[in-house]
Short mmCIF file of C-alpha atoms in Angstrom, two decimals:
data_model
loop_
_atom_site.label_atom_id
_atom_site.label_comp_id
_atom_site.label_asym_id
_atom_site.label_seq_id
_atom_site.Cartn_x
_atom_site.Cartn_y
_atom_site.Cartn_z
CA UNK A 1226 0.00 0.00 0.00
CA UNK A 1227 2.81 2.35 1.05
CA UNK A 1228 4.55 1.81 -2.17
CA UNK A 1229 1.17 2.19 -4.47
CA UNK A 1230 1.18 5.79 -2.38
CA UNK A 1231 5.23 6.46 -2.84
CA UNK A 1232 4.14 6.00 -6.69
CA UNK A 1233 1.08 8.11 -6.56
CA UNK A 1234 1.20 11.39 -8.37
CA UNK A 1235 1.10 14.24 -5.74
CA UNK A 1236 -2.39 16.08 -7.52
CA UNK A 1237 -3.97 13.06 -7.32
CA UNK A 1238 -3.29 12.28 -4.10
CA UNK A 1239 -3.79 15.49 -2.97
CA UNK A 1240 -6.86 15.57 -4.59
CA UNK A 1241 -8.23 12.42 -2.73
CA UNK A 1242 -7.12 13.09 0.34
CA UNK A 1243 -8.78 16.42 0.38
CA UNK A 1244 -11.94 14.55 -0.98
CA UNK A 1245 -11.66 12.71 2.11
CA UNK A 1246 -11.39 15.15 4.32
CA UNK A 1247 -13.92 17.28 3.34
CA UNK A 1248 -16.92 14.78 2.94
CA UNK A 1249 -16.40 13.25 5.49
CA UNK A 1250 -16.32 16.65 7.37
CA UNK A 1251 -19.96 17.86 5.55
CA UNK A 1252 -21.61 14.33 6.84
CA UNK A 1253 -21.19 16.13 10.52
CA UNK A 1254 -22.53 19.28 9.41
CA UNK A 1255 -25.78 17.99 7.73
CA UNK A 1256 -26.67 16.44 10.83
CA UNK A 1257 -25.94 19.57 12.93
CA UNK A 1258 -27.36 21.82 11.08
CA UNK A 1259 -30.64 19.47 11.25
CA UNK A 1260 -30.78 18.86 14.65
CA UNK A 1261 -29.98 22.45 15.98
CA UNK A 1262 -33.08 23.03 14.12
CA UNK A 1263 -35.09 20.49 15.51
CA UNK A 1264 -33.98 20.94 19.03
CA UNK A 1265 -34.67 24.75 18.84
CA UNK A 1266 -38.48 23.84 17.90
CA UNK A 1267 -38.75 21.37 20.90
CA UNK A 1268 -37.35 23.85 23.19
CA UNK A 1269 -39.38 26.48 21.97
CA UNK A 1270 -42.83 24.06 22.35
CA UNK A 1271 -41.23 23.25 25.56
CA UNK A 1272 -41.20 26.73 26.66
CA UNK A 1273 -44.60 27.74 25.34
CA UNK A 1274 -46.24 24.99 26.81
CA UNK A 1275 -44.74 23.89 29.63
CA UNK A 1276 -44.59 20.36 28.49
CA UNK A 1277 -42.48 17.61 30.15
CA UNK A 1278 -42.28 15.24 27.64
CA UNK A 1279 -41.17 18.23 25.30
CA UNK A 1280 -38.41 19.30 27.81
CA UNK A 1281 -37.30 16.28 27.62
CA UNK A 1282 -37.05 15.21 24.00
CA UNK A 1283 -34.47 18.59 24.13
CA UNK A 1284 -32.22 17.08 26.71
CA UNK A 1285 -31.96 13.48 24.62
CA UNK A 1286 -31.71 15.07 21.26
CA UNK A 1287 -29.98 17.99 22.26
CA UNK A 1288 -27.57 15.71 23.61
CA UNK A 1289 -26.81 13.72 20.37
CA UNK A 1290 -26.68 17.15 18.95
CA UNK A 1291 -23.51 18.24 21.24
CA UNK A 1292 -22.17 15.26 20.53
CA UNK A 1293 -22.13 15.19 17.00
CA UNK A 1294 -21.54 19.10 17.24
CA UNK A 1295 -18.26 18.34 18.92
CA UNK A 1296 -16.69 16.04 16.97
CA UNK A 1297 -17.66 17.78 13.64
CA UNK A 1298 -15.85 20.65 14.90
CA UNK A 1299 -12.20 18.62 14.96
CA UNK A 1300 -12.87 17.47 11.29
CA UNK A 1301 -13.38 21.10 10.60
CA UNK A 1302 -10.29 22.13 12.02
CA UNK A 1303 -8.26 19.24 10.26
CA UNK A 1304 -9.89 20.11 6.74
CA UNK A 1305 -8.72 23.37 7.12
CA UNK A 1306 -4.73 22.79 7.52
CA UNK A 1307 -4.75 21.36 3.91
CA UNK A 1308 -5.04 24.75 2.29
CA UNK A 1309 -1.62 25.94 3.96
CA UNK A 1310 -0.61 22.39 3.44
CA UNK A 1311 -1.42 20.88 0.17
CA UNK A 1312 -3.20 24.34 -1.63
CA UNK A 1313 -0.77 26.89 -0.80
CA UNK A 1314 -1.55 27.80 -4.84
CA UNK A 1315 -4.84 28.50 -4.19
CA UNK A 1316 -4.49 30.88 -1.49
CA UNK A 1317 -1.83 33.05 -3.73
CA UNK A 1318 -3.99 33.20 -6.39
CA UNK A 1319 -7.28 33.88 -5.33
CA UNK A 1320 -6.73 34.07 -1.48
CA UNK A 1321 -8.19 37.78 -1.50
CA UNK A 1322 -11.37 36.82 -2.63
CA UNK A 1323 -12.32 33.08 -1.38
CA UNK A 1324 -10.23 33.82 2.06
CA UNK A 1325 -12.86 36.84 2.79
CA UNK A 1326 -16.00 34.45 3.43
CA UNK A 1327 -13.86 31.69 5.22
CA UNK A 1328 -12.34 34.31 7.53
CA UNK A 1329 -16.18 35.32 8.25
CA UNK A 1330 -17.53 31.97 8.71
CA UNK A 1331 -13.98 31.45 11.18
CA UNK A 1332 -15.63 34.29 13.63
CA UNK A 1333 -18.71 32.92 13.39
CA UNK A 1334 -18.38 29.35 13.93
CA UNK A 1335 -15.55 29.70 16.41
CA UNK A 1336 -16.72 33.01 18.48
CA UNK A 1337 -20.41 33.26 17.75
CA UNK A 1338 -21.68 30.09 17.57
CA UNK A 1339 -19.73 28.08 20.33
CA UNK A 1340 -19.29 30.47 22.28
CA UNK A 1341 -23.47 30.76 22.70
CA UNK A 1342 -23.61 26.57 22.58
CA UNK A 1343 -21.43 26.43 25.74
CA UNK A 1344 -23.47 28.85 27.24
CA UNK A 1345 -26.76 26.69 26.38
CA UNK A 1346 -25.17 23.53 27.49
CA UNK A 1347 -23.73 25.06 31.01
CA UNK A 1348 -26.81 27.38 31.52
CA UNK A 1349 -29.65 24.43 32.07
CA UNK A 1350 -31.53 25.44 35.25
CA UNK A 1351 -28.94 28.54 35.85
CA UNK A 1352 -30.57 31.14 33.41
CA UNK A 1353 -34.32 32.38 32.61
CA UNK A 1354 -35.77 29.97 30.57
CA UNK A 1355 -36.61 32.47 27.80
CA UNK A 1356 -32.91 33.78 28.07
CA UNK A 1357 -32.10 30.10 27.57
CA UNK A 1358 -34.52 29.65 24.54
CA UNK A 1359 -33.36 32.20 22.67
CA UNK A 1360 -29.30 30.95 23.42
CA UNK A 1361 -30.40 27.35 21.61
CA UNK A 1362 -32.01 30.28 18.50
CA UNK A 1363 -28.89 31.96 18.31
CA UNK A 1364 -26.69 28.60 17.73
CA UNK A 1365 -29.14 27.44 15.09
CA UNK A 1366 -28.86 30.85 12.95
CA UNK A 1367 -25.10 31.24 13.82
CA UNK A 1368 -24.98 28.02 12.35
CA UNK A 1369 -26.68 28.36 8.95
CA UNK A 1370 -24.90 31.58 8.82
CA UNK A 1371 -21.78 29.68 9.19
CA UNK A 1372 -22.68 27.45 6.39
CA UNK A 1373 -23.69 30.05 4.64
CA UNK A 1374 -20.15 31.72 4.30
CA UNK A 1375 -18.63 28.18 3.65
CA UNK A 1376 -20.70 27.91 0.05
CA UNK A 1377 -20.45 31.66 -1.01
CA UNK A 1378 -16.45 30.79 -0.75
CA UNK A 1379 -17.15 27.27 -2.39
CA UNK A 1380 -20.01 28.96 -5.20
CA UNK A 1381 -16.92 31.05 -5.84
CA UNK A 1382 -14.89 28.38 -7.13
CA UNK A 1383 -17.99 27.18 -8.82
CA UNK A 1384 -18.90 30.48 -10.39
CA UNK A 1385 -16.22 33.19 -9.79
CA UNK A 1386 -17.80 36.79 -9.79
CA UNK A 1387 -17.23 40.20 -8.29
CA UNK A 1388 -13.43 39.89 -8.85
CA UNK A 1389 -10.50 41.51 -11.19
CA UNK A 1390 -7.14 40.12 -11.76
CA UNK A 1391 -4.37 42.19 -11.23
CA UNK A 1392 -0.90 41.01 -11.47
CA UNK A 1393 -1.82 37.51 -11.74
CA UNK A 1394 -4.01 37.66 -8.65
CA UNK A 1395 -7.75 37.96 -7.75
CA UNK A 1396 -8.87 40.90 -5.90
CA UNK A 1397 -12.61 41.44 -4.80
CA UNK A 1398 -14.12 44.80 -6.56
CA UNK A 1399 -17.83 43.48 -5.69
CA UNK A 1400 -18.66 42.57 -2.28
CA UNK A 1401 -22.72 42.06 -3.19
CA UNK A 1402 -21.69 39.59 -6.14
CA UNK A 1403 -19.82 37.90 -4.13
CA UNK A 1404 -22.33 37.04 -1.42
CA UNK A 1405 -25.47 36.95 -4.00
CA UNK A 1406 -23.93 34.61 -6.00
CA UNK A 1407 -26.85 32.20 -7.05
CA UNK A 1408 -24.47 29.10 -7.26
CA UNK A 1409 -23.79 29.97 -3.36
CA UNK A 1410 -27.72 31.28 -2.37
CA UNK A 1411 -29.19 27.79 -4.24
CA UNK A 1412 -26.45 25.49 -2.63
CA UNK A 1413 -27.58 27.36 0.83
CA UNK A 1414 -30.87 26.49 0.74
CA UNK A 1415 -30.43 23.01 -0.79
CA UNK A 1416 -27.59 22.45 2.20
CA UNK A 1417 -30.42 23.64 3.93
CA UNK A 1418 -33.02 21.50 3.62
CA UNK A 1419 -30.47 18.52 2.80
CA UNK A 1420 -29.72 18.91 6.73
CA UNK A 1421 -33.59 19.28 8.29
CA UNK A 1422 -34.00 15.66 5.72
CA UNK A 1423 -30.88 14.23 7.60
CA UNK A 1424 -32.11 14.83 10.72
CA UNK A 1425 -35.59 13.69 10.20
CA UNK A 1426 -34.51 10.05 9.38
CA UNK A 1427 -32.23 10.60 12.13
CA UNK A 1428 -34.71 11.45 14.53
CA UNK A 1429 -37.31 8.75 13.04
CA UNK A 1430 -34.78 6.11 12.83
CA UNK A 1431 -33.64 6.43 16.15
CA UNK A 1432 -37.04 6.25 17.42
CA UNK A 1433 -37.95 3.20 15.70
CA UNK A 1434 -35.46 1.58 16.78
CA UNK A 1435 -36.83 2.13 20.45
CA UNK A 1436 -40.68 1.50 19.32
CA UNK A 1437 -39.07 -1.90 17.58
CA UNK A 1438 -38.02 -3.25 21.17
CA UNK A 1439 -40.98 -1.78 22.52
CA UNK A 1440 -40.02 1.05 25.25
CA UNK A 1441 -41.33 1.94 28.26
CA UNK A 1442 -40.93 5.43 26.69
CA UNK A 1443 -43.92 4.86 24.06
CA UNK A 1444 -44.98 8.71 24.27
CA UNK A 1445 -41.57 10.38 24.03
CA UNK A 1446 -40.76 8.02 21.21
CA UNK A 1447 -44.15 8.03 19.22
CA UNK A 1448 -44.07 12.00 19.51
CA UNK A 1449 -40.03 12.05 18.40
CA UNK A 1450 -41.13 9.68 15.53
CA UNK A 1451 -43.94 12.09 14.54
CA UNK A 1452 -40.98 15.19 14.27
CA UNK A 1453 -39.07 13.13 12.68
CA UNK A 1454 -41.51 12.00 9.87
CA UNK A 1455 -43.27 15.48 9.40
CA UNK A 1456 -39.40 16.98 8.71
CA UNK A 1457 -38.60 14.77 5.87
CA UNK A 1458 -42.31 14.93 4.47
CA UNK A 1459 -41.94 18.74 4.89
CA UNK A 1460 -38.24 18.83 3.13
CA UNK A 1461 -37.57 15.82 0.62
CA UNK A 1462 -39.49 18.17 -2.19
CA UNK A 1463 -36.94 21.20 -1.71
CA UNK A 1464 -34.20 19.32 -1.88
CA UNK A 1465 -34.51 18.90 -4.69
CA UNK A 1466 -35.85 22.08 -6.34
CA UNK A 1467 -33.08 23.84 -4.88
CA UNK A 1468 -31.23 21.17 -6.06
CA UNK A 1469 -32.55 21.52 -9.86
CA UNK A 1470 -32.19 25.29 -9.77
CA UNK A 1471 -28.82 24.91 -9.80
CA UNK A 1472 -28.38 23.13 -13.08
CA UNK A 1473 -28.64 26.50 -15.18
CA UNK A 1474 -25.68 28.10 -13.19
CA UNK A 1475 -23.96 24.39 -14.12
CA UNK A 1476 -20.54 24.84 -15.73
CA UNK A 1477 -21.33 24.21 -19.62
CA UNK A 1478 -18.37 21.38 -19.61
CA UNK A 1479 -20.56 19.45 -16.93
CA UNK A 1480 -23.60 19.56 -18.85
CA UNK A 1481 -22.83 18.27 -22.10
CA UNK A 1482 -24.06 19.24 -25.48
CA UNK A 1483 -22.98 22.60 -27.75
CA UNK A 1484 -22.44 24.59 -24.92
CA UNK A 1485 -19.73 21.90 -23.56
CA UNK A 1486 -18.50 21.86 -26.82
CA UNK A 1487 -18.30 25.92 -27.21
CA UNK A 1488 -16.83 25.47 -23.77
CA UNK A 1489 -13.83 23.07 -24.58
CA UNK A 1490 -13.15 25.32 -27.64
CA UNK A 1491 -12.76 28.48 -25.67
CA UNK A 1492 -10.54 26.83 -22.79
CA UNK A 1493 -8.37 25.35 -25.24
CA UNK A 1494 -7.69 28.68 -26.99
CA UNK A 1495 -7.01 30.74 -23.93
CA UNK A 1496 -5.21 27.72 -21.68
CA UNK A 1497 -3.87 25.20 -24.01
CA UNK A 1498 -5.19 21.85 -24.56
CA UNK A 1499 -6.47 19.53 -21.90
CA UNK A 1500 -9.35 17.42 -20.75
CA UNK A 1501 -12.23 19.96 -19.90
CA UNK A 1502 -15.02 17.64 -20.00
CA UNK A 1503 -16.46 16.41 -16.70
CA UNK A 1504 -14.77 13.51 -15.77
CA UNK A 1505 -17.25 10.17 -15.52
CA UNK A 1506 -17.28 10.09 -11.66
CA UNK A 1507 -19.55 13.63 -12.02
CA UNK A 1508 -22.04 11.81 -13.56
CA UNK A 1509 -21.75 8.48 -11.29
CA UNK A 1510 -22.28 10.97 -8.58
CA UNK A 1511 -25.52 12.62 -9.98
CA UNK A 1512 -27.05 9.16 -10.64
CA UNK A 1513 -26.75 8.18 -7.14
CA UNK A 1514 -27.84 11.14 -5.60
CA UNK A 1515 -31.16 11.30 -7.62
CA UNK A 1516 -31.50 7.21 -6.60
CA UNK A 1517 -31.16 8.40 -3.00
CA UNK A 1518 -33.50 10.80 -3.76
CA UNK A 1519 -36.33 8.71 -5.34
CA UNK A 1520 -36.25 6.21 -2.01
CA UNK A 1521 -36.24 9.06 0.10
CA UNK A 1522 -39.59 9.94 -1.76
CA UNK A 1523 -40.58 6.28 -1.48
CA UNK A 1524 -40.18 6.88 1.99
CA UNK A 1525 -41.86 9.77 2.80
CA UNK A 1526 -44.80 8.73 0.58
CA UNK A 1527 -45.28 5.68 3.41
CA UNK A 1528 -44.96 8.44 6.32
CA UNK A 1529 -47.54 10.17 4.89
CA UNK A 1530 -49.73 7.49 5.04
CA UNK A 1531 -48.92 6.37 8.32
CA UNK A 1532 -48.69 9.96 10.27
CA UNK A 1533 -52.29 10.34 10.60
CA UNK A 1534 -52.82 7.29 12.86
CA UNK A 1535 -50.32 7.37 15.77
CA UNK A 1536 -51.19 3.72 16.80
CA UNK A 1537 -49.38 2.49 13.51
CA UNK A 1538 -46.51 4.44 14.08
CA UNK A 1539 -46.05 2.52 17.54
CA UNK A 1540 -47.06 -0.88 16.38
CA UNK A 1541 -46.07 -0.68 13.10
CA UNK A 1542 -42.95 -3.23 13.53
CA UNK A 1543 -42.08 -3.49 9.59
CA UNK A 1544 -42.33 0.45 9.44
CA UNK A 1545 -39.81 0.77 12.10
CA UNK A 1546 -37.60 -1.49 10.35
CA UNK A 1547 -38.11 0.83 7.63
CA UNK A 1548 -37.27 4.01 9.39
CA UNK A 1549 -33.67 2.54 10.84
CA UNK A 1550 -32.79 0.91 7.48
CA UNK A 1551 -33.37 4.91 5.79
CA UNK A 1552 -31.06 6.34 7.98
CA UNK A 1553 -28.30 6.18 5.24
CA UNK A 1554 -30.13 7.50 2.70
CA UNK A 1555 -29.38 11.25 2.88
CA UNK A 1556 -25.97 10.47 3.84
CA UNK A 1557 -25.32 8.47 0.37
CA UNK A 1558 -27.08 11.32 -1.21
CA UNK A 1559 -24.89 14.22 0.20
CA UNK A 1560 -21.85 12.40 -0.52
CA UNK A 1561 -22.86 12.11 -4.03
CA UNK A 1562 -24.22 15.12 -4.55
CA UNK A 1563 -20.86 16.47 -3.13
CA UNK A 1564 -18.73 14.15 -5.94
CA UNK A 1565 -21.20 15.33 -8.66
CA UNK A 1566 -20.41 19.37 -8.05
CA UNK A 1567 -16.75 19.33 -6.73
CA UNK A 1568 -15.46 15.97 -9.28
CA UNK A 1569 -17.46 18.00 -12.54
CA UNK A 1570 -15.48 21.02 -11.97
CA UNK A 1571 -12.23 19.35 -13.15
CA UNK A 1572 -9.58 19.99 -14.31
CA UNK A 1573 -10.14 23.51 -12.75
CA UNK A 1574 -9.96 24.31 -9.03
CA UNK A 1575 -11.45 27.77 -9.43
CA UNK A 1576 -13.65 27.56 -12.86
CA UNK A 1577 -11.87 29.09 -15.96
CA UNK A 1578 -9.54 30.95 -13.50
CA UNK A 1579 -7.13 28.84 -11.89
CA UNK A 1580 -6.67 24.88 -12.52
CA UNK A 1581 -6.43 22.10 -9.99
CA UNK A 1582 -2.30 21.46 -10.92
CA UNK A 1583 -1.49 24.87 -10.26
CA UNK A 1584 -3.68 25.25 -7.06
CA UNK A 1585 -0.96 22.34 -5.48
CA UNK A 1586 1.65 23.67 -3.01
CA UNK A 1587 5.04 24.18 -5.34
CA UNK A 1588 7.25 21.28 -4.41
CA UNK A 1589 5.52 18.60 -2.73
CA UNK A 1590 6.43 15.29 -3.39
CA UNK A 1591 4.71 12.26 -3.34
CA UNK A 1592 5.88 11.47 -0.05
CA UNK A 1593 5.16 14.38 2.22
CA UNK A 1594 1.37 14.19 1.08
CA UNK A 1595 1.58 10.22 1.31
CA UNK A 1596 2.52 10.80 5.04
CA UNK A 1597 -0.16 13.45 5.05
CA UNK A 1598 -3.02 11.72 3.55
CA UNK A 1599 -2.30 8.33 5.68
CA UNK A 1600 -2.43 10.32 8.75
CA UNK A 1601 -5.08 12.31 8.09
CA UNK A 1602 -7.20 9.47 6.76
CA UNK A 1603 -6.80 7.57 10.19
CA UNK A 1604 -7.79 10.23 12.25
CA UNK A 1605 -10.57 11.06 9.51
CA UNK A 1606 -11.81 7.13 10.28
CA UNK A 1607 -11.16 7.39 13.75
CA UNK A 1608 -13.68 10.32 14.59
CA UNK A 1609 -15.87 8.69 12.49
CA UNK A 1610 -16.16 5.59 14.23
CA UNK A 1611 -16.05 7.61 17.50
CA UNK A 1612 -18.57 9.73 16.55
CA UNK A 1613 -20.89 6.75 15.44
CA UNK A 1614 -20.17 4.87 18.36
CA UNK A 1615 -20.92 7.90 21.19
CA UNK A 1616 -24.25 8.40 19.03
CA UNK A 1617 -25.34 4.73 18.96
CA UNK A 1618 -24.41 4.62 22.72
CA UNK A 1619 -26.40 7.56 24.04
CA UNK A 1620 -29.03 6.82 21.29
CA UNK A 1621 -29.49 3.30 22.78
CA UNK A 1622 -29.59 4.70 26.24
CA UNK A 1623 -32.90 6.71 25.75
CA UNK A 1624 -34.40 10.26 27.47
CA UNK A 1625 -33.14 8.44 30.77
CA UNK A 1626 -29.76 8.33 30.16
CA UNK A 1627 -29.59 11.94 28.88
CA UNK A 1628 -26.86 13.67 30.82
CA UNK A 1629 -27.55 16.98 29.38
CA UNK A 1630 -28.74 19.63 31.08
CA UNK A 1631 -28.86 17.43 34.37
CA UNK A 1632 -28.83 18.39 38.06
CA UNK A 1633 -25.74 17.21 39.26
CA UNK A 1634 -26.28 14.75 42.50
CA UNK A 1635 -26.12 16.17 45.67
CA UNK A 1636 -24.43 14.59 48.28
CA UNK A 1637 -25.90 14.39 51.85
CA UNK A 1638 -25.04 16.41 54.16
CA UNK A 1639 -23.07 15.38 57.21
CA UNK A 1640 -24.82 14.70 60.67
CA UNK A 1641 -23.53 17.14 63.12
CA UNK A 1642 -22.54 15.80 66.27
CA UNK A 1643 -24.15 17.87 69.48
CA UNK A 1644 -21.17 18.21 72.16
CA UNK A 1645 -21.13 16.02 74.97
CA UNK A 1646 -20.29 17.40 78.39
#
């Protein structure tokens, strides 16, 4: 294996190893983004209402939530070093103008948005509830917000505007294209609704799986399954409009036709001959995503018929089966989603501006990224399984063995001893 690596070429390598990193990364966020949502609407109900059994679906889902929160955040910071690391072309060339969103999305994420989450998480019982509520509101938005500036950098790179080149290097003369890019405001709201679908099989699977051994929890479970159900009814048609949208800011060599054609012609005038077209992967990637998509439909099609009557969503043994076995199903879709509109943009790293080869830190070898990409693939499959295992742990455990948000024990006092004369 070592020497298949030694033998690798660097881009390629590179190339995969960032692919790695990076979906593997965005399967954390989808679920976080989901669940802060989710978790905010419980709390909210829970502080409207005054409902128990509200209060405390947020302690067990809010806990998975943390969980996943926290380990997504590592990945995050990994993914990150390979732009010093392995990209050091990219950020020379066009660091001015995809740096600006990253840098926002850095204060965001890092000061905003966990700063406010430890507060939530370290606050139970200590703050006014509404003061709490609105801590929980201010994650979720900080969050979407953070997403937000990761895909105006990434629509960038899909569909550079607002920028001049001077000197051989991109500087920003349009703030408002920039952030109204459509490729970045469609992938926002797709991402969007991608993440309320993951959460909802999440959330349904989850509770299936507790319905299937038949808990003692039958209310907190059947109402969790209900949330669950209604988000991916409510989202699995967005997806994919926002999705479609998309397709007519597609680069012309991804599409096919005259306008790939046109598009090959140009590129080879201006940058020399190569191999614009998408590569096959691209389209391997769009196939499965829409496949994902259609079960998914399946799926919610069955909810449909079953959320009405809430004594077939407790008894319904085959439908809980269902729900656990769909858990995958937005993951698979993400990922190939992600391949479909990161692979199809080859051979360019930023489209028509700057190509993947000359993106690649000057002299690397094959070695110093082989030593790279091992290492960062084994702690890449390491938080994976660690994140997988904590939420099939505290998943199995049910609302009772939610630690979040719980009183610590206090410890009896000790008997005082009257004098004795």
């Amino acid at each position: 294996m070592e020497r298949v690596l030694m033998g690798a070429d660097p881009l390629d390598l590179a190339r995969v190893q960032f692919a790695l990193t990076a979906g593997t990364h965005f399967l954390f966020v989808a679920l976080t983004l989901g669940l802060a949502t989710l978790v905010a609407l419980t709390q909210t109900r829970a502080t409207v209402s005054g409902s128990a059994v509200h209060a405390r679906m947020v302690r067990f889902w809010g806990q998975l939530y943390v969980i996943n929160y926290a380990v997504g955040i590592v990945t995050g910071l990994v993914m990150e070093f390979q732009f010093g690391l392995n990209w050091s072309g990219l950020s020379r060339v066009t660091g001015n103008v995809f740096g600006a969103p990253l840098a926002l999305e850095t204060i965001v994420a890092f000061f905003v948005e966990s700063t406010f989450l430890g507060l939530w998480i370290f606050g139970w019982d200590r703050l006014n509830r509404w003061v709490h509520l609105a801590l929980i509101w201010v994650v979720t938005l900080t969050a979407y917000l953070s997403a937000y500036f990761v895909l105006v950098a990434n629509g960038w790179l899909q569909r550079p505007v607002g920028f001049v080149m001077v000197d051989g290097v991109a500087r920003l003369d349009d703030v408002g294209a920039l952030l109204a890019n459509p490729t970045a405001l469609l992938a926002f709201f797709h991402v969007l609704f991608g993440g309320l679908l993951t959460a909802g099989f999440f959330m349904a699977g989850v509770s299936g799986f507790h319905l299937l051994r038949r808990t003692a929890e039958v209310e907190f479970f059947r109402r969790s399954m209900r949330i669950g159900l209604l988000t991916v009814m409510v989202s699995v048609m967005p997806v994919v409009v926002f999705g479609g949208m998309q397709f007519q800011y597609a680069q012309p060599t991804k599409t096919g036709g005259h306008k790939a054609a046109a598009a090959v012609a140009d590129f080879t005038a201006r940058f020399g001959p190569d191999d614009y077209r998408a590569p096959v992967l691209a389209g391997v990637g769009e196939a499965l995503m829409m496949t994902m998509w259609m079960l998914m439909l399946l799926v919610a099609a069955v909810a449909l018929v079953k959320f009405p009557f809430g004594r077939w969503l407790v008894r319904g043994r085959v439908f809980h089966v269902l729900m656990i076995a769909a858990v995958p199903l937005p993951y698979v879709a993400m990922v190939a989603g992600w391949v479909f509109r990161e692979v199809g943009r080859q051979p360019w790293m930023v489209y028509g501006v700057l190509k993947t080869r000359d993106a690649l830190s000057p002299g690397v070898g094959a070695g110093t990224i082989t030593v790279s990409f091992v290492a960062f693939s084994v702690l890449f499959a390491v938080l994976f399984g660690v994140n997988a295992w904590l939420l099939a742990r505290f998943a199995r455990r049910g609302p009772e063995g939610a630690g979040l948000g719980a009183s610590p024990p206090v410890e009896p006092a000790a008997p005082v001893m009257s004098p004795t004369f």
